[in-house]
Short mmCIF file of C-alpha atoms in Angstrom, two decimals:
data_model
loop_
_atom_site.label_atom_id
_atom_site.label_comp_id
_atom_site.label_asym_id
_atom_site.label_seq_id
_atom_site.Cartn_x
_atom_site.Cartn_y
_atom_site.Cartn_z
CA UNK X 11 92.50 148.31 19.56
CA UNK X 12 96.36 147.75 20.35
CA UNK X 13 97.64 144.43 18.94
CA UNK X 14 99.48 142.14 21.20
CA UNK X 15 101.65 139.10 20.79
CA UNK X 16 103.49 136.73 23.07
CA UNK X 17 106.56 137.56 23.30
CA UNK X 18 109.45 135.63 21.88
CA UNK X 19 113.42 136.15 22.26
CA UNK X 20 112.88 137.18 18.53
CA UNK X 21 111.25 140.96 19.76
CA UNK X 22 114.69 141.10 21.57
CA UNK X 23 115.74 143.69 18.60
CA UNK X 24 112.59 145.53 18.05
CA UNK X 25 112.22 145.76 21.73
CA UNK X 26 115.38 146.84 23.33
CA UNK X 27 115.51 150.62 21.77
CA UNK X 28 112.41 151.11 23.56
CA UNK X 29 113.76 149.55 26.87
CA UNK X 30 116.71 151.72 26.93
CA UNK X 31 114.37 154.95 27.40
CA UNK X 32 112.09 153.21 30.11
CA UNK X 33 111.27 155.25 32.83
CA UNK X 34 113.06 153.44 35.54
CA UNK X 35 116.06 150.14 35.40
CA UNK X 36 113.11 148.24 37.44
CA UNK X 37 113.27 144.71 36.14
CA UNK X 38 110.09 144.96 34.34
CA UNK X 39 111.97 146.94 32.19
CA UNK X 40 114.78 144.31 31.43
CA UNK X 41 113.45 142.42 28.01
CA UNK X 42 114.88 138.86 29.65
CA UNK X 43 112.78 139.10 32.85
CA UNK X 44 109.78 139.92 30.61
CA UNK X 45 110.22 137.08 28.40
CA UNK X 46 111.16 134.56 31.56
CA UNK X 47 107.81 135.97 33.31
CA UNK X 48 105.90 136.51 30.44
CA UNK X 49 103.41 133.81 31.78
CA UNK X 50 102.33 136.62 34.92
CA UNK X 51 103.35 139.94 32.79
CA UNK X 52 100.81 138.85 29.38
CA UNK X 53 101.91 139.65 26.09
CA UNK X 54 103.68 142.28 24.49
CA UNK X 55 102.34 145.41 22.48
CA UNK X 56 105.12 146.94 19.97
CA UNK X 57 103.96 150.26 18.34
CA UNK X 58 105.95 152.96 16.49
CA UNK X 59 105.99 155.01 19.27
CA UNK X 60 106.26 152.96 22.71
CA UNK X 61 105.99 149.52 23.81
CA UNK X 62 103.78 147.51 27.09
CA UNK X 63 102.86 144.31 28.13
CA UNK X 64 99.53 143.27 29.50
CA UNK X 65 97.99 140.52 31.46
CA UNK X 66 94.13 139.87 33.11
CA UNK X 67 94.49 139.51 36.56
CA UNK X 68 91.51 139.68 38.77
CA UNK X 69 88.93 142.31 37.71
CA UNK X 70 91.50 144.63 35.92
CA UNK X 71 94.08 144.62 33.15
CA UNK X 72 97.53 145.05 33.91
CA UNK X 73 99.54 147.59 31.58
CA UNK X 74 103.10 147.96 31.77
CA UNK X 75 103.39 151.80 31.78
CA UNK X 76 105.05 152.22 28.52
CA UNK X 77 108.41 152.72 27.30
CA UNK X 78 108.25 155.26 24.99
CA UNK X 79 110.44 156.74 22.06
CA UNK X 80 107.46 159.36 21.66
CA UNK X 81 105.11 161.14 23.72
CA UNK X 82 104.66 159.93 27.32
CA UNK X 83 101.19 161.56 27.21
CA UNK X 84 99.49 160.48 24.16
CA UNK X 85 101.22 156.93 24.89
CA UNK X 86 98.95 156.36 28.17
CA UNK X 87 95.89 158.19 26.16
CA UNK X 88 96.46 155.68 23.85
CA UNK X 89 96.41 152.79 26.09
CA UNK X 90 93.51 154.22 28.24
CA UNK X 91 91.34 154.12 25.14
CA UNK X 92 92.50 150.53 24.65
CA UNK X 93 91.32 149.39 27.94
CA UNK X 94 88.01 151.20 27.79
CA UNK X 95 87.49 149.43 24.06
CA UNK X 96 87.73 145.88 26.08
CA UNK X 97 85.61 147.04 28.59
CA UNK X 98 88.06 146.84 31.89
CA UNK X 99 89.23 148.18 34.71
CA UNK X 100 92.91 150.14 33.97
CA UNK X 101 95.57 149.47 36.06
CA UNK X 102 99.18 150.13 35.39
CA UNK X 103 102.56 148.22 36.98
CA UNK X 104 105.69 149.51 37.16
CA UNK X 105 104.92 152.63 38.66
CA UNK X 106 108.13 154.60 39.93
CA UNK X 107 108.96 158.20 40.63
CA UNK X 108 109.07 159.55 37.13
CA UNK X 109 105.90 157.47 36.33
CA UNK X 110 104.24 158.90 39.21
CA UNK X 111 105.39 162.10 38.31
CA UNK X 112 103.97 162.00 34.41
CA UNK X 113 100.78 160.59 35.91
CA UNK X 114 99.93 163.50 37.90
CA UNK X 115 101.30 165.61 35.44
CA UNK X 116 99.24 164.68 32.56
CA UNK X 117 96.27 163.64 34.29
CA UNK X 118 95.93 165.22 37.82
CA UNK X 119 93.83 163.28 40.05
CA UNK X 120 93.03 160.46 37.51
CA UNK X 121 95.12 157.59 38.62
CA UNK X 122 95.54 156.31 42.37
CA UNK X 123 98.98 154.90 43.51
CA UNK X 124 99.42 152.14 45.33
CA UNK X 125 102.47 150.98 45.97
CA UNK X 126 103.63 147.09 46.60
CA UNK X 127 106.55 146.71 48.67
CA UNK X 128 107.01 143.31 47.57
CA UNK X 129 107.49 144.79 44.47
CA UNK X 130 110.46 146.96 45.31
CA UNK X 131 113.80 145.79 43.50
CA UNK X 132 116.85 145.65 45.69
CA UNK X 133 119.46 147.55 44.09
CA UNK X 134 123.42 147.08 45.12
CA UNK X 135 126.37 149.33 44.20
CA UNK X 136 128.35 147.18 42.22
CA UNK X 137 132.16 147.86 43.48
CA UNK X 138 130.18 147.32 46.49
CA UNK X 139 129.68 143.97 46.07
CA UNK X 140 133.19 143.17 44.48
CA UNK X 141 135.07 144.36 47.57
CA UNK X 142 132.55 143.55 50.39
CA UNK X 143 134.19 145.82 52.49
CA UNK X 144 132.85 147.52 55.12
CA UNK X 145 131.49 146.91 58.49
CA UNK X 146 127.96 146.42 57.31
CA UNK X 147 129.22 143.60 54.94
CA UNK X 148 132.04 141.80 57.41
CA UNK X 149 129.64 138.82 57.98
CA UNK X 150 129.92 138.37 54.07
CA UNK X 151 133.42 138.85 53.85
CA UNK X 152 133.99 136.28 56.43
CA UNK X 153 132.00 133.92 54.53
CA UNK X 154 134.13 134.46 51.70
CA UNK X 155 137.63 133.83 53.29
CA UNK X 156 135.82 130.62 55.27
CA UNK X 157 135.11 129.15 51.55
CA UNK X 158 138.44 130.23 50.49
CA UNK X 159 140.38 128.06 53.38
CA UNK X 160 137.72 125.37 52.72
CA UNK X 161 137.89 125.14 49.25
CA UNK X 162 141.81 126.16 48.60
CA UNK X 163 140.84 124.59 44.76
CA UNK X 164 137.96 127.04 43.80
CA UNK X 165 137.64 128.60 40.27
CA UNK X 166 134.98 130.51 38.36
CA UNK X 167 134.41 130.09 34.76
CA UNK X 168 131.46 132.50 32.61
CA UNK X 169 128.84 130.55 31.63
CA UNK X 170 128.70 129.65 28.04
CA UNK X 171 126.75 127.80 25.44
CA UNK X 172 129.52 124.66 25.94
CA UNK X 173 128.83 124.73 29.99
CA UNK X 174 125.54 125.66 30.57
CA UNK X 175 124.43 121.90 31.18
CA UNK X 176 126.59 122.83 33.98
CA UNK X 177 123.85 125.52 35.59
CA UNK X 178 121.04 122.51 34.82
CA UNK X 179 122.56 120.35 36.98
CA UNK X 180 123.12 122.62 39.63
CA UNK X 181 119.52 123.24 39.53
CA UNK X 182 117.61 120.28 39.94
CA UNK X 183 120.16 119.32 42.67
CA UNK X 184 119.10 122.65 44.50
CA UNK X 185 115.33 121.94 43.28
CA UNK X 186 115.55 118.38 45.40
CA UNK X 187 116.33 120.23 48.24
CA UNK X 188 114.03 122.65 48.61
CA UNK X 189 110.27 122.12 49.28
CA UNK X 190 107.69 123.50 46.71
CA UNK X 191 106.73 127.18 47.33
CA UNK X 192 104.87 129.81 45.81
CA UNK X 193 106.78 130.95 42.53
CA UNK X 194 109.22 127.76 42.31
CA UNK X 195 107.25 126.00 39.51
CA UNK X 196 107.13 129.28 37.74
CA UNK X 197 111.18 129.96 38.29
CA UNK X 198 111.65 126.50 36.69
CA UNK X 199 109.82 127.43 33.75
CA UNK X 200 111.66 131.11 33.69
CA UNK X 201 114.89 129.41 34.24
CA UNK X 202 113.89 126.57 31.25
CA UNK X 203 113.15 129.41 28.71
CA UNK X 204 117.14 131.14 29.96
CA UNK X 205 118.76 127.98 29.33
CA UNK X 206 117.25 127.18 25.92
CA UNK X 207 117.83 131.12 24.58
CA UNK X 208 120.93 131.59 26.50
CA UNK X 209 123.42 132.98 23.83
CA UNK X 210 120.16 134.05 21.96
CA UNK X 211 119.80 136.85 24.52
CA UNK X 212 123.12 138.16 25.15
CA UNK X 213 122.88 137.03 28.55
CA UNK X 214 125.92 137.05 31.82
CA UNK X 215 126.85 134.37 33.81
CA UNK X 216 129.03 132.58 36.16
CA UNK X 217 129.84 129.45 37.58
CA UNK X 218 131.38 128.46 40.61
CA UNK X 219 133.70 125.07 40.97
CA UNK X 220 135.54 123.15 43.73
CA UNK X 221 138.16 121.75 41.69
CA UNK X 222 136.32 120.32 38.46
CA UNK X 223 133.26 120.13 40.66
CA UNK X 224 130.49 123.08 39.72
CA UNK X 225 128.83 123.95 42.85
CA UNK X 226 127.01 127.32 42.17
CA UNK X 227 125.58 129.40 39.42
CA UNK X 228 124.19 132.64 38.62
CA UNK X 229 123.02 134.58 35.57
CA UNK X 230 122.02 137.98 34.54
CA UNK X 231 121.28 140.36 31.74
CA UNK X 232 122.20 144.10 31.41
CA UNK X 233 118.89 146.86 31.43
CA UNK X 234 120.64 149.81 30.71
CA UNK X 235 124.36 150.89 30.51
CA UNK X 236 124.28 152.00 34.32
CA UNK X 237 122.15 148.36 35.43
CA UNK X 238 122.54 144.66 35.26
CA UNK X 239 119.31 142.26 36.40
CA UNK X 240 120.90 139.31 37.90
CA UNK X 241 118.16 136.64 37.19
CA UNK X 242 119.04 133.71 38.72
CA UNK X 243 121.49 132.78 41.42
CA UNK X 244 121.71 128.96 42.98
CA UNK X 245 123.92 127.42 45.37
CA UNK X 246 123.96 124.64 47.95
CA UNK X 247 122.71 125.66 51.45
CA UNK X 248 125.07 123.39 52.79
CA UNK X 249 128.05 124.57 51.58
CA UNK X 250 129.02 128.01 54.00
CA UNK X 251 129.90 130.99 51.73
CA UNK X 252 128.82 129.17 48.32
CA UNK X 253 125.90 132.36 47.68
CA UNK X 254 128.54 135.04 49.23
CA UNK X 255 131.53 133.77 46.74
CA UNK X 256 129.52 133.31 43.39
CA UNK X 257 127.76 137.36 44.28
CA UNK X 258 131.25 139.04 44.66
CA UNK X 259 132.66 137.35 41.86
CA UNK X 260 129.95 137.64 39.40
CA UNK X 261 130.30 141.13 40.38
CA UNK X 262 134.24 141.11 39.89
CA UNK X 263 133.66 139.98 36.21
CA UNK X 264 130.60 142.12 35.73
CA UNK X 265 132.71 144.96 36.99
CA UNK X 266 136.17 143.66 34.88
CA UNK X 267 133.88 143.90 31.76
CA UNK X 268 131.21 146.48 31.66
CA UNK X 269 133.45 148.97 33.38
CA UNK X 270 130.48 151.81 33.01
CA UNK X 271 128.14 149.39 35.54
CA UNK X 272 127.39 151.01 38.69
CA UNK X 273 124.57 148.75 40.01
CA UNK X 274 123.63 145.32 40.69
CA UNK X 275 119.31 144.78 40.19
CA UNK X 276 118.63 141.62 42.60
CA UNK X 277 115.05 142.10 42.05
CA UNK X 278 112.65 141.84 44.26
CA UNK X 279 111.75 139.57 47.66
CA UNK X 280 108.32 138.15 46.23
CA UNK X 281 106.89 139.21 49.69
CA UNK X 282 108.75 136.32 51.41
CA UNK X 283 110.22 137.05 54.35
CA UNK X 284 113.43 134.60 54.35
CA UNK X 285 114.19 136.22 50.86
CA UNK X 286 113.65 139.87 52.11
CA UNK X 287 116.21 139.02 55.42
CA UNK X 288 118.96 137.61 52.83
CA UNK X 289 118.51 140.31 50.24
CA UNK X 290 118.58 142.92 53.13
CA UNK X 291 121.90 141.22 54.89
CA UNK X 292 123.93 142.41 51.79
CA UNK X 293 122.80 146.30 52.39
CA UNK X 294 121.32 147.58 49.10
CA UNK X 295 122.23 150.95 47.85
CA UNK X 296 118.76 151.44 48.02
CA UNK X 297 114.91 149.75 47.39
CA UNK X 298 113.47 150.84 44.04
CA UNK X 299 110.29 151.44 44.63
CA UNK X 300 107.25 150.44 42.77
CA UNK X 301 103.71 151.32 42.97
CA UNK X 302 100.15 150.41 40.48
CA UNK X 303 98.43 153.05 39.28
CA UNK X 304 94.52 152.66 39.05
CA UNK X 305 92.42 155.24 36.02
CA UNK X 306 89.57 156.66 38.30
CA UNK X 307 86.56 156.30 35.75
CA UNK X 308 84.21 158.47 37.75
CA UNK X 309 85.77 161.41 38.30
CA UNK X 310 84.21 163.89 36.14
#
């Protein structure tokens, strides 16, 4: 039986190699959204060869489909077996085209897709999002230039170990204005377990000031050398072009210092629709799409 262990911003190192040979930049292949959502994606499985995650949710167990360093195939065998030993359903997450692909290459007619559209990551070309040019994106860029009139004081400085009370702050004022709703007590407790490993991580982020007053935040962590998973990203409602200004300059200094970046991972819309209209508004590249995979036990 495969050994698992929660994780802990200590498997950051053992972890990563794997990561980097995933089979998609889908954020459940980022090691910092793991860790922040390890409470819904279980605890982590690190083998010589590849590395999952699993959780029990309803009547199945959830596998990651593994990141592998070795063989794709005997990988899944490998975790198959493990699920029949503890006597459960198989279902795998994360399921994208090349997933898809080695599932019905290795074991035709085994596994049924399904895929989860609240799932899908929305994925932005980053010099994109530093220019905001374009017809599509005027409304943004008008934003922008309101702020900038409004706000003639405005600076940015990266978030760092010395400032990131700063983001806290922000935070719980944006918390008291927002009504409870499904996934905001489990955000606070992702966002708790960013601030406290912070520097620990290698993590991104940005803050946005009028004058010496910090008004927005966001934070991220890279996935690969071509993606960067922006986590978190908070601003007042009541402040026109706050969200607009803190994306296109985060990108700006995302851009400034990973120059090999070419996309921006704003993760997924939870299935709300308010969150799927603003992620939509800024035009994604494209939707990453996901799909779970469920092991057909009676087909002979």
């Amino acid at each position: 039986m495969l050994e698992f262990h929660p994780l802990s911003p200590h498997d950051r190192e053992a972890v990563l190699p794997f990561l980097r040979r995933a089979p998609s930049f889908g954020t459940e292949y980022n090691f910092c959204n793991m860790l922040f959502w390890a409470r819904f994606y279980g605890e982590i499985c690190i083998t010589g060869s590849f590395v999952t995650q699993m959780n029990r949710h309803d009547d199945a167990l959830w596998y990651l489909f593994p990141a592998c360093i070795g063989d794709v195939r005997e990988a899944l065998e490998t975790i198959m077996a493990d699920c029949r030993e503890r006597g459960t359903h198989l279902r795998l997450y994360g399921i994208g085209a090349q997933a898809k692909e080695a599932l019905d290459t290795f074991f035709p007619g085994r596994f049924v897709c399904t895929q989860i559209r609240s799932a899908a990551d929305y994925i932005y070309s980053l010099p994109a999002m530093c220019t905001l040019q374009g017809r599509k994106l005027q409304s943004k860029r008008n934003f922008c230039n309101r702020f900038e009139k409004e706000h003639p004081n405005w600076r940015t400085e990266p978030v760092t170990g010395q400032n990131l009370s700063l983001c806290r702050t922000i935070y719980e004022s944006w918390g008291t204005g927002h009504d409870i709703v499904r996934g905001l007590q489990g955000e606070r407790q992702a966002l708790t377990t960013c601030f406290d490993h912070f520097e620990k991580l290698g993590m991104d982020g940005l803050l946005l000031f009028d004058g010496d007053s910090p008004l927005a935040f966001t934070i991220g962590s890279r996935t690969n050398s071509q993606a960067f998973d922006v986590h978190f990203e908070k601003a007042p409602a009541d402040v026109p072009g706050a969200y607009p200004m803190i994306c296109r300059e985060f990108s700006r200094y995302l851009a400034q210092k990973y120059p090999e970046l070419l996309y921006l991972n704003r993760e997924d819309d939870m299935g709300e629709e308010n969150l799927r209209q603003a992620k939509l508004a800024y035009h994604p590249a494209f939707l990453l799409e996901k799909s779970v995979a469920d092991y057909q036990e009676d087909i002979l």
